[in-house]
Coordinates of C-alpha atoms in Angstrom, one line a residue:
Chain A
X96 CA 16.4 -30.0 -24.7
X97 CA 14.1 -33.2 -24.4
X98 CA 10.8 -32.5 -22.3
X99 CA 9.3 -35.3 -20.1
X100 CA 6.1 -34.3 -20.0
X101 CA 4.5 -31.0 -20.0
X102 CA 1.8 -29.7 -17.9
X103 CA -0.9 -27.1 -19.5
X104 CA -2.5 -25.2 -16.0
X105 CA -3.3 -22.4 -18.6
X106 CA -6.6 -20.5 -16.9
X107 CA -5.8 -22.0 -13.4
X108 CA -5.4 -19.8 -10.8
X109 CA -2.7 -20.3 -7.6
X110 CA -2.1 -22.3 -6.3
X111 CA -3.1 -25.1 -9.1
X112 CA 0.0 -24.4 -11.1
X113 CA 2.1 -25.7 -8.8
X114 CA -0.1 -28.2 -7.3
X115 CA -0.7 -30.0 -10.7
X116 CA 3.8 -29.2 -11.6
X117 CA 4.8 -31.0 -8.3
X118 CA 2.4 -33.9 -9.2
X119 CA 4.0 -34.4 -12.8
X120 CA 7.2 -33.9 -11.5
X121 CA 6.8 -36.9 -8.2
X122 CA 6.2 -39.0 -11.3
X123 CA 9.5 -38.4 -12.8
X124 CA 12.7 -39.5 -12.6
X125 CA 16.1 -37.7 -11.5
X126 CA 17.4 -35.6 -14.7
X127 CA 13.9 -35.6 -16.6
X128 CA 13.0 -32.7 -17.9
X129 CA 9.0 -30.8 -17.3
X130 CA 7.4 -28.2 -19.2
X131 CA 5.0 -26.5 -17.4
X132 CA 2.6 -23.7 -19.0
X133 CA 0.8 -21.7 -17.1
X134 CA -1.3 -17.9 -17.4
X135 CA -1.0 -17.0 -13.9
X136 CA 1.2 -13.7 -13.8
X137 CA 1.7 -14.5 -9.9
X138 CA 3.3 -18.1 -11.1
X139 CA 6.7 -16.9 -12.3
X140 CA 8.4 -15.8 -8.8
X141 CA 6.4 -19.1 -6.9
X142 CA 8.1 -21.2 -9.5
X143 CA 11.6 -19.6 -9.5
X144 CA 10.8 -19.2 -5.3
X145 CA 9.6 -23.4 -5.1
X146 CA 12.3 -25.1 -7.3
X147 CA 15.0 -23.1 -5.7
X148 CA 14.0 -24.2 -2.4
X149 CA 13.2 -28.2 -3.3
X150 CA 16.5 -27.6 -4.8
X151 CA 15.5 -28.6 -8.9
X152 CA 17.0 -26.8 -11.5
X153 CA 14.7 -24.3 -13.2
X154 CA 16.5 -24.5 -17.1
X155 CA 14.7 -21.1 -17.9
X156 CA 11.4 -19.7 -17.9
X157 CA 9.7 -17.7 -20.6
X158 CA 7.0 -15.5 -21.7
X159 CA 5.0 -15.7 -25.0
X160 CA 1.7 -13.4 -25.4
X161 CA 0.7 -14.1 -22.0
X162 CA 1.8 -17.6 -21.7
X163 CA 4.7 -18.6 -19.2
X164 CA 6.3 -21.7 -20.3
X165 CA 8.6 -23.1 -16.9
X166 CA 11.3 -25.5 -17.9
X167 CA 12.0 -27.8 -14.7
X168 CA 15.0 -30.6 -14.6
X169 CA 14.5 -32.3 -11.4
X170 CA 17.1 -33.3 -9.0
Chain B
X156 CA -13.2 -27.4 -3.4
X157 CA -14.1 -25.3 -0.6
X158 CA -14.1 -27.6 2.5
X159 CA -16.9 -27.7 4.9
X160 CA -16.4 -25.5 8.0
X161 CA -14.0 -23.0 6.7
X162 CA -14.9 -19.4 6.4
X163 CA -13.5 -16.5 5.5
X164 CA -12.5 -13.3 7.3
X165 CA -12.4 -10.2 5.2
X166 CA -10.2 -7.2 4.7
X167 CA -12.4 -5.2 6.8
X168 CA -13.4 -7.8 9.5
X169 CA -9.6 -8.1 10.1
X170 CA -8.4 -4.5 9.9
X171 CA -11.2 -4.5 12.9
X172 CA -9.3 -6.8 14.7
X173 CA -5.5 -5.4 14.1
X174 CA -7.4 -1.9 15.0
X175 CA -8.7 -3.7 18.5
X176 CA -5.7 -4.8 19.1
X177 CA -7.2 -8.6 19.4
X178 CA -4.4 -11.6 19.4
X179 CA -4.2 -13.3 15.8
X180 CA -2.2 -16.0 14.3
X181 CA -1.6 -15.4 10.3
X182 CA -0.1 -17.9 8.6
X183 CA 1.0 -16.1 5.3
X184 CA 1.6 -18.6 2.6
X185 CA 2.9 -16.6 0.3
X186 CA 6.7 -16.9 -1.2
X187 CA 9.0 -15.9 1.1
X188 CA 10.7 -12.3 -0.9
X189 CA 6.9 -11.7 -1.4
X190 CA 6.6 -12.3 2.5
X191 CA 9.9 -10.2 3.3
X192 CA 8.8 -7.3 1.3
X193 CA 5.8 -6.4 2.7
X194 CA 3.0 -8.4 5.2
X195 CA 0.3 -7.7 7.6
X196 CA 1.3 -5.8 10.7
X197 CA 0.0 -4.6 14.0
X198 CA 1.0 -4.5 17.8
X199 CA -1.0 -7.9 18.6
X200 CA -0.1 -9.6 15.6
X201 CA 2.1 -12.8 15.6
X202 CA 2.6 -14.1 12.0
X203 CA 5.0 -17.0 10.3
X204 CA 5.6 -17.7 6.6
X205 CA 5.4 -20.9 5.1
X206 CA 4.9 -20.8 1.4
X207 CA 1.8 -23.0 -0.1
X208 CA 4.4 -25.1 -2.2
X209 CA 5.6 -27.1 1.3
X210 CA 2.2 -27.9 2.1
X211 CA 0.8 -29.5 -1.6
X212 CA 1.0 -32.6 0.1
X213 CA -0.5 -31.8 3.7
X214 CA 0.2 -29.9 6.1
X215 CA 1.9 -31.6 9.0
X216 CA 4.9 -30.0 9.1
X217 CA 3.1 -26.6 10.4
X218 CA 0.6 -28.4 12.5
X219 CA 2.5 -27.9 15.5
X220 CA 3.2 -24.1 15.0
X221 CA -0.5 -23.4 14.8
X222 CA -1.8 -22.3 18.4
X223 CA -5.5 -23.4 19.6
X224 CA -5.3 -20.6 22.0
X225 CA -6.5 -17.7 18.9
X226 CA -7.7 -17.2 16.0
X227 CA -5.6 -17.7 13.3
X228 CA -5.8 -16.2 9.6
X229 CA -4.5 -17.7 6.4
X230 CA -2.9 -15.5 3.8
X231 CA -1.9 -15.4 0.3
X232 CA -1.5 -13.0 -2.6
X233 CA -5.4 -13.5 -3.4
X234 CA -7.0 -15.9 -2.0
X235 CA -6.5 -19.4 -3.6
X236 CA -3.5 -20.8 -2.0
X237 CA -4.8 -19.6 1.7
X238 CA -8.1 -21.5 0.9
X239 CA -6.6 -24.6 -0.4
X240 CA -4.3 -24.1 3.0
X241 CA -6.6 -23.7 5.1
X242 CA -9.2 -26.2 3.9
X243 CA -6.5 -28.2 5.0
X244 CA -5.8 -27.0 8.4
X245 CA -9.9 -27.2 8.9
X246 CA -9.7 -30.9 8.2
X247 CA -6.6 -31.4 10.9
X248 CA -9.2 -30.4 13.3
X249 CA -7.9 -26.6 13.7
X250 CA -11.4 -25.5 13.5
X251 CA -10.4 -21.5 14.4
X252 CA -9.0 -21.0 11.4
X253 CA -10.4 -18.9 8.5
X254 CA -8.7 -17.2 5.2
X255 CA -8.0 -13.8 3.8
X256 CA -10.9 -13.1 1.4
X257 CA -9.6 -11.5 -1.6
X258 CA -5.7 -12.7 0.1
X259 CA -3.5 -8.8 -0.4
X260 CA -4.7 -7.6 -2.9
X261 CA -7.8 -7.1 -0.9
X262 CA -5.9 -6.0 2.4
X263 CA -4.0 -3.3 -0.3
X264 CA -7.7 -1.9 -1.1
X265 CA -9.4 -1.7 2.5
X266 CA -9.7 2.1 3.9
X267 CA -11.4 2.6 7.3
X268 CA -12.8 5.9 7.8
X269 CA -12.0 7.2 11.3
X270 CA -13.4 10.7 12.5
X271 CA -10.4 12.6 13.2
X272 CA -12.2 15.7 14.9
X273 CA -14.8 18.8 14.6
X274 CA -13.9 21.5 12.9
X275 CA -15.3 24.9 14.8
X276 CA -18.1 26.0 13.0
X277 CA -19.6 22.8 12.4
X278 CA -18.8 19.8 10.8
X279 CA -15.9 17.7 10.7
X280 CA -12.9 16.2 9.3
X281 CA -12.5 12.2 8.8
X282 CA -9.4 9.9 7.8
X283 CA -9.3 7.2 5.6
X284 CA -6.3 4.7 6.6
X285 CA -5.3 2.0 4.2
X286 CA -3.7 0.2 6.7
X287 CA -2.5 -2.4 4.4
X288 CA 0.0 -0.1 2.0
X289 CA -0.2 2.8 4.4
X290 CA -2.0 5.7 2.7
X291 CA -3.8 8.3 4.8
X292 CA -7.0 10.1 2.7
X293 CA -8.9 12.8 4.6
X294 CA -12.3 14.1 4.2
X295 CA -13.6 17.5 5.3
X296 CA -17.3 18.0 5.5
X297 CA -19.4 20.7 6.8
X298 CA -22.9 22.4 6.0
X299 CA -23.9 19.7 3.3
X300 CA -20.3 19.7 1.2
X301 CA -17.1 18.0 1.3
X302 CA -13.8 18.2 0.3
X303 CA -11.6 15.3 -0.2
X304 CA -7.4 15.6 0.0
X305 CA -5.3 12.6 -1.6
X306 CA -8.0 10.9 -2.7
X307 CA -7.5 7.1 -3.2
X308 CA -8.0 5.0 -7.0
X309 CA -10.7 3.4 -4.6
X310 CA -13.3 6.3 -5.4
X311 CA -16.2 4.6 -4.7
X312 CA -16.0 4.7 -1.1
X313 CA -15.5 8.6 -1.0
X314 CA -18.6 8.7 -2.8
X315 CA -20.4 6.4 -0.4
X316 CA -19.4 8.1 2.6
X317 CA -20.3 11.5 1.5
X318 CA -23.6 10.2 0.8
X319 CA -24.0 8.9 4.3
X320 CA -23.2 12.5 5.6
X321 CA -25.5 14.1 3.4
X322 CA -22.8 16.1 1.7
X323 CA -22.0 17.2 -1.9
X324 CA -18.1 16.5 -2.9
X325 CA -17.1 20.1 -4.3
X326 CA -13.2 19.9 -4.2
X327 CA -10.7 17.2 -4.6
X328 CA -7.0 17.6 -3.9
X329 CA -3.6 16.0 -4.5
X330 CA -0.8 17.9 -2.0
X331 CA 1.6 16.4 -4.9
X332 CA 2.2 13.8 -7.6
X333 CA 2.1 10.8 -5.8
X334 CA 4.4 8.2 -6.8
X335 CA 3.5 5.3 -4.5
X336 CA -0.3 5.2 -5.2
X337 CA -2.9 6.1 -7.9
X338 CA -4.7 9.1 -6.9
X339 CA -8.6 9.2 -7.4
X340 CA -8.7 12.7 -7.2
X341 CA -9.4 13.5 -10.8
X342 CA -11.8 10.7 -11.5
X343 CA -13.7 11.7 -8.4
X344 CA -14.1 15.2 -9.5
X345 CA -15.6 13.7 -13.0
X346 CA -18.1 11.8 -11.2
X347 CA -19.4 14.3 -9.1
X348 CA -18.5 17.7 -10.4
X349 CA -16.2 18.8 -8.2
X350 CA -12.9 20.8 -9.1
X351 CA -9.7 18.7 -8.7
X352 CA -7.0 20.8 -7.6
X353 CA -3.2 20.0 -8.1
X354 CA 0.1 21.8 -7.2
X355 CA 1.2 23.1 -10.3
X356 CA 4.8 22.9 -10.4
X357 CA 3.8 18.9 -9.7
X358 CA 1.8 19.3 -12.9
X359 CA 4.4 20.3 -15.8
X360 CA 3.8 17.1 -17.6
X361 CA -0.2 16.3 -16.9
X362 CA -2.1 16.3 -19.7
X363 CA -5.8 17.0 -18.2
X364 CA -6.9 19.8 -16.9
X365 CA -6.9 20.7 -13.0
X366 CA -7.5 23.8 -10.9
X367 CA -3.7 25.0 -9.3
X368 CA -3.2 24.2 -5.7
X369 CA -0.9 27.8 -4.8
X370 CA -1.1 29.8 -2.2
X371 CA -3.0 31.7 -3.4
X372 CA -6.2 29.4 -4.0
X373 CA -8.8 29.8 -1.8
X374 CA -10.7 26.8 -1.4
X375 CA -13.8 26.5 1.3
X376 CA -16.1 24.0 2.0
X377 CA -19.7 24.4 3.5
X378 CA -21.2 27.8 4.3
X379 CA -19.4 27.9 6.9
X380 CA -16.0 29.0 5.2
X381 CA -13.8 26.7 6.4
X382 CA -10.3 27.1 5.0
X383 CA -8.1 25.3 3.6
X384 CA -5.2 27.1 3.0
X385 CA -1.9 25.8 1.0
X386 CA 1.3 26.1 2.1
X387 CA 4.1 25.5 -0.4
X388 CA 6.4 23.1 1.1
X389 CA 9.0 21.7 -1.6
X390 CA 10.6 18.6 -0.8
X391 CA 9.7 15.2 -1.4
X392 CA 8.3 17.0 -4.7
X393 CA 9.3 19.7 -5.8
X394 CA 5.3 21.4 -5.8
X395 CA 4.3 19.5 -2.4
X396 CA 1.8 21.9 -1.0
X397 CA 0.7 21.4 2.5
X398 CA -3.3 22.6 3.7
X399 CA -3.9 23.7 7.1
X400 CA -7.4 23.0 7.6
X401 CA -10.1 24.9 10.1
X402 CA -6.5 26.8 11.4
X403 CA -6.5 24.0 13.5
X404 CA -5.2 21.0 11.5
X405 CA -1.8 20.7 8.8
X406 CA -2.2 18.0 6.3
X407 CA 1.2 17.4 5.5
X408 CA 1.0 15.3 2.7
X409 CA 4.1 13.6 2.2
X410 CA 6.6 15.5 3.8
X411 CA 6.2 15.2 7.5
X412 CA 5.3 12.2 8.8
X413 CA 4.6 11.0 12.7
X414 CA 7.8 8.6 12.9
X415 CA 9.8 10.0 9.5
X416 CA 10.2 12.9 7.3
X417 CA 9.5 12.3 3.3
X418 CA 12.0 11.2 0.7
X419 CA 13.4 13.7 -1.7
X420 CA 14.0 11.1 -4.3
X421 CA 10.8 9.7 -5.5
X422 CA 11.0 11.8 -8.7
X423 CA 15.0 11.2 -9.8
X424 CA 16.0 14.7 -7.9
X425 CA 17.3 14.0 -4.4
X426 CA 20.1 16.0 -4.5
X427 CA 18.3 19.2 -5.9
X428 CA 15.3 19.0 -3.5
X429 CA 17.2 18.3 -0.8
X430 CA 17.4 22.3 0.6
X431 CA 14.1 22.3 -0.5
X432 CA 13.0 19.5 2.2
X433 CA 14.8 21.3 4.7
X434 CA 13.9 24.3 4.6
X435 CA 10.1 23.4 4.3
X436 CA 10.9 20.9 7.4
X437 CA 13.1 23.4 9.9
X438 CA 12.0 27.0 8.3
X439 CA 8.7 26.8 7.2
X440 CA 7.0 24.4 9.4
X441 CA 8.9 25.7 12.3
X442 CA 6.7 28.8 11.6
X443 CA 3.8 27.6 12.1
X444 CA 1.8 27.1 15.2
X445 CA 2.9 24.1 17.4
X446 CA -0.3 23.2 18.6
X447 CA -1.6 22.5 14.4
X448 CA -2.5 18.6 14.4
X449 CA -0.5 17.2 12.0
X450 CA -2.1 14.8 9.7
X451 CA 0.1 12.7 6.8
X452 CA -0.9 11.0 3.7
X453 CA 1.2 7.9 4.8
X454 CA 2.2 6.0 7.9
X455 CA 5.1 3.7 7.4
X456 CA 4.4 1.0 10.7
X457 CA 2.0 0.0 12.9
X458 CA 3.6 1.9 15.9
X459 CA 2.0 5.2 14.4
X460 CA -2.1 3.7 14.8
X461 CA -2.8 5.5 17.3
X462 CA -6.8 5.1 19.0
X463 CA -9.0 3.5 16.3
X464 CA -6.9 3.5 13.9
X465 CA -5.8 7.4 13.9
X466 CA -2.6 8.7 12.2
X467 CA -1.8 12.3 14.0
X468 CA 0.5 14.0 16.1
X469 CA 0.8 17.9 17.5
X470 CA 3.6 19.7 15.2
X471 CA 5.1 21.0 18.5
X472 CA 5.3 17.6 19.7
X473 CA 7.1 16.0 16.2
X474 CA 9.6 18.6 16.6
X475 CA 10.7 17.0 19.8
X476 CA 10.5 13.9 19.0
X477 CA 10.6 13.4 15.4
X478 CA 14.1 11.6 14.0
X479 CA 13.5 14.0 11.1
X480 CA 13.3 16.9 12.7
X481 CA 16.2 16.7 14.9
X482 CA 19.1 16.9 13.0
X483 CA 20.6 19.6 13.8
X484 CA 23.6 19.7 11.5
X485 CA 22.9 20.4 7.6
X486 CA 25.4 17.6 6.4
X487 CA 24.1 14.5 8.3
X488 CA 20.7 16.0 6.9
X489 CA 21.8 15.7 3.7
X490 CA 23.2 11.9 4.5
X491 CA 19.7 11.0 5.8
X492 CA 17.5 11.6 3.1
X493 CA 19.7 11.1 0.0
X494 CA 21.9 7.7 1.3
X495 CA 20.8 4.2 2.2
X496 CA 17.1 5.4 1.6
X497 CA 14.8 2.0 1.5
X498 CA 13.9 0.7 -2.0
X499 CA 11.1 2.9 -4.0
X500 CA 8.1 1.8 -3.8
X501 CA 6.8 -0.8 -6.7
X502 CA 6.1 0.3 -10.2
X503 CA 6.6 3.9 -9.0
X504 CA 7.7 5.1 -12.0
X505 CA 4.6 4.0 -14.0
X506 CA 2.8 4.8 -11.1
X507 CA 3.8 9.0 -11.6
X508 CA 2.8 8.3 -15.4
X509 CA -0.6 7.4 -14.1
X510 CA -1.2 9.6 -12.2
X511 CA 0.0 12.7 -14.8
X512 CA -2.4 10.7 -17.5
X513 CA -0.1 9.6 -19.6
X514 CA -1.0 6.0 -19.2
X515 CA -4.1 4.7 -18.5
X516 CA -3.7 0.9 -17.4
X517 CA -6.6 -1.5 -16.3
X518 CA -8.1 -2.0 -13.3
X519 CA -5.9 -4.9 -13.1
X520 CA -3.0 -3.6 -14.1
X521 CA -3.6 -0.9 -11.3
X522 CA -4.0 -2.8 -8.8
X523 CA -0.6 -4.9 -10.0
X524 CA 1.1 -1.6 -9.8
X525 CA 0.4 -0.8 -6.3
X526 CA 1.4 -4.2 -4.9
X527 CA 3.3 -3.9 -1.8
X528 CA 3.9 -1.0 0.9
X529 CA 4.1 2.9 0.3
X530 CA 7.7 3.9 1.4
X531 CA 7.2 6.8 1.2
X532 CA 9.7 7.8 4.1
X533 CA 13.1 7.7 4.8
X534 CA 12.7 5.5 7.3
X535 CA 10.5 2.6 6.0
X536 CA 13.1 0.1 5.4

């Protein structure tokens, strides 16, 4: 899986996570891949909740020693 | 980035208003499951859901839906997204808007005390509603001490308001295990020396020490000997122990409530405790005097604020009109408290582990835990 671009919001609270991943992801173009990474527990259902309803693919989302890593394709 | 002209309304300033019944407008900006699951409530509330991620790049789209004719109140999860929302909405020109301070997680930890009534030789006994997760906490003072029953993780306001009535906190109790909240009972009684009392067949698997809540304790409070007496009433656990208070009020903890009746399941045994539940609910209770004030731990909707904010009934009166109380036939009983029951509440496993000291998690953690409503009844769908 080749990633875009990836967006560090690590320490940002809500709703910067998304505000700074729909930013990134206006630059891209359909099929492009963004990694988003984020420490905000509260990010992982608003990112599964906002790409399902702007109707991107979220690839899969993970968790590594506090870090959620978001993996975004966009339509 | 707060923007000029945009202020915030706190959890107390609003549970004022719901409690005044004055007309608001919240705009919850939260995800919509989030939203679904559990939001702000009360008889002259309107409120819409629009998560913050449609309105990253302005907030036309809700413009229209915004009325200038009251006030309306942004809400998130904690704050940020209704401030960034807002801001936004103050710069439209919608200049009667403000935001959640603190967003739920605030509105989960606000209690207003409301006096409930006198008791007859002296003093009196006080509720504390959490209106946002719908926990009822009751204080009974008289001649310079106090007692407190289901005490709340938020000790600090116990301890405040006994100050303020001069009193000395002597006894805390649990009436069971709760499984939707972290009690406070115990880590009141540390900080103030009072004994924390507990229903013992609750208490199999605690691993502190605790006074036992039976029927045959024999609690008072104040020189005036007011009683608190415990009557087992097995059910929604299996050592629920009700107190009737001053002979003239039953705090029924979680097993009768003024629009439901408890849940048997909370603990994995709804089929076992199921008799259990009945029998305290159409036996026991029925033997008691009708004119008792019943007072809860938990209210499960809006409709059961009554004046100020207060959660009671007459028992003579919930056996008329309680749903829970009028079923007459054993088998549609059975039906009602064991099938198509509304989902536990969050984290309640962890939340019984807590509570039994098992686990000790963070303040953080704690308050993660006891996101969302109590549901607590059989009703609260």
């Amino acid at each position: 899986m080749q990633t875009k671009i990836t967006v560090d919001t690590k320490g940002m609270a809500c709703p910067m996570p998304i505000v700074k991943a729909k930013k990134a992801l206006d630059n891209l173009e359909s099929g492009q891949i963004m990694e988003v990474l984020s420490t905000d527990k509260g990010s992982v259902n608003d990112f599964q909740a906002w790409v399902k309803q702007t109707n991107h693919e979220l690839i899969k989302h993970e968790e590594d020693n506090g870090v959620y890593k978001f993996f975004v394709r966009k339509k | 980035m707060e923007t000029i002209g945009l202020k915030g309304m706190t959890a107390g300033e609003l549970t004022k208003k719901v409690l005044d019944n004055t007309e608001l407008f919240i705009l919850d900006v939260r995800n919509d499951s989030d939203y679904d699951d559990w939001k702000i409530e009360g008889a002259t509330i309107e409120s819409i859901n629009v998560p913050y991620f449609h309105l990253i790049d302005g907030v036309d789209d809700v413009l229209d839906k915004i009325p200038d004719d009251k006030e309306v109140v942004v809400v998130c999860a904690k704050e940020g997204s209704s401030v960034f929302v807002a801001g936004q909405l103050v710069e439209q020109g919608k200049h009667h808007v403000s935001y959640l301070v603190g967003g739920m997680k605030a509105w989960s930890e606000h209690l207003e005390p409301v006096k409930v009534g006198d008791l007859q030789d002296g003093g009196s006994i006080y509720q504390f509603v959490r209106i946002g997760k719908g926990c009822l906490s009751y204080m009974v003072v008289s001649n310079g001490e106090a007692a407190v029953i289901d005490t709340l993780r938020m000790t600090e306001v116990f301890e405040n308001f006994a100050k303020e009535q001069n009193a000395v906190i002597k006894h805390t109790l649990d009436t069971h295990l709760h499984a939707d909240h972290i009690s406070g009972g115990l880590k009141l009684a540390q900080h103030t020396g009072a004994k924390y009392w507990l229903p013992p067949k609750d208490a199999d698997e605690v691993v502190f020490n605790y006074n036992q809540l039976d029927e045959h304790a024999e609690i008072t409070v104040g020189n005036t000997k007011i009683h608190i007496q415990p009557v087992y009433s097995p059910g929604h656990t299996i050592g629920s122990t009700s107190l009737i208070v001053d002979n003239q009020y039953l705090l029924s903890g979680d097993i009768l409530f003024v629009q439901s009746i408890g849940r048997p399941d909370l603990a994995g045994k709804a089929e076992d405790w199921v008799s259990d539940l009945r029998n305290t609910l159409y036996s026991r209770y029925k033997r008691l005097s009708e004119d008792l004030i019943v007072l809860p731990a938990h209210f499960g909707k809006a409709t059961e604020l009554g004046v100020g904010g207060k959660v009671s009934a007459r028992l003579g009166d919930l056996f008329k009109e309680n749903p829970g109380l009028n079923m007459e036939d054993e088998a549609e009983f059975r039906k009602a408290v064991t099938e198509n029951l509304p989902p536990q509440p969050h984290a309640y496993q962890e939340i019984r582990q807590v509570n039994m000291g098992k686990i000790t998690p963070t303040d953080e953690e704690q308050r993660d835990m006891e996101t969302g409503p109590n549901r607590c009844a059989i009703h609260d769908k």
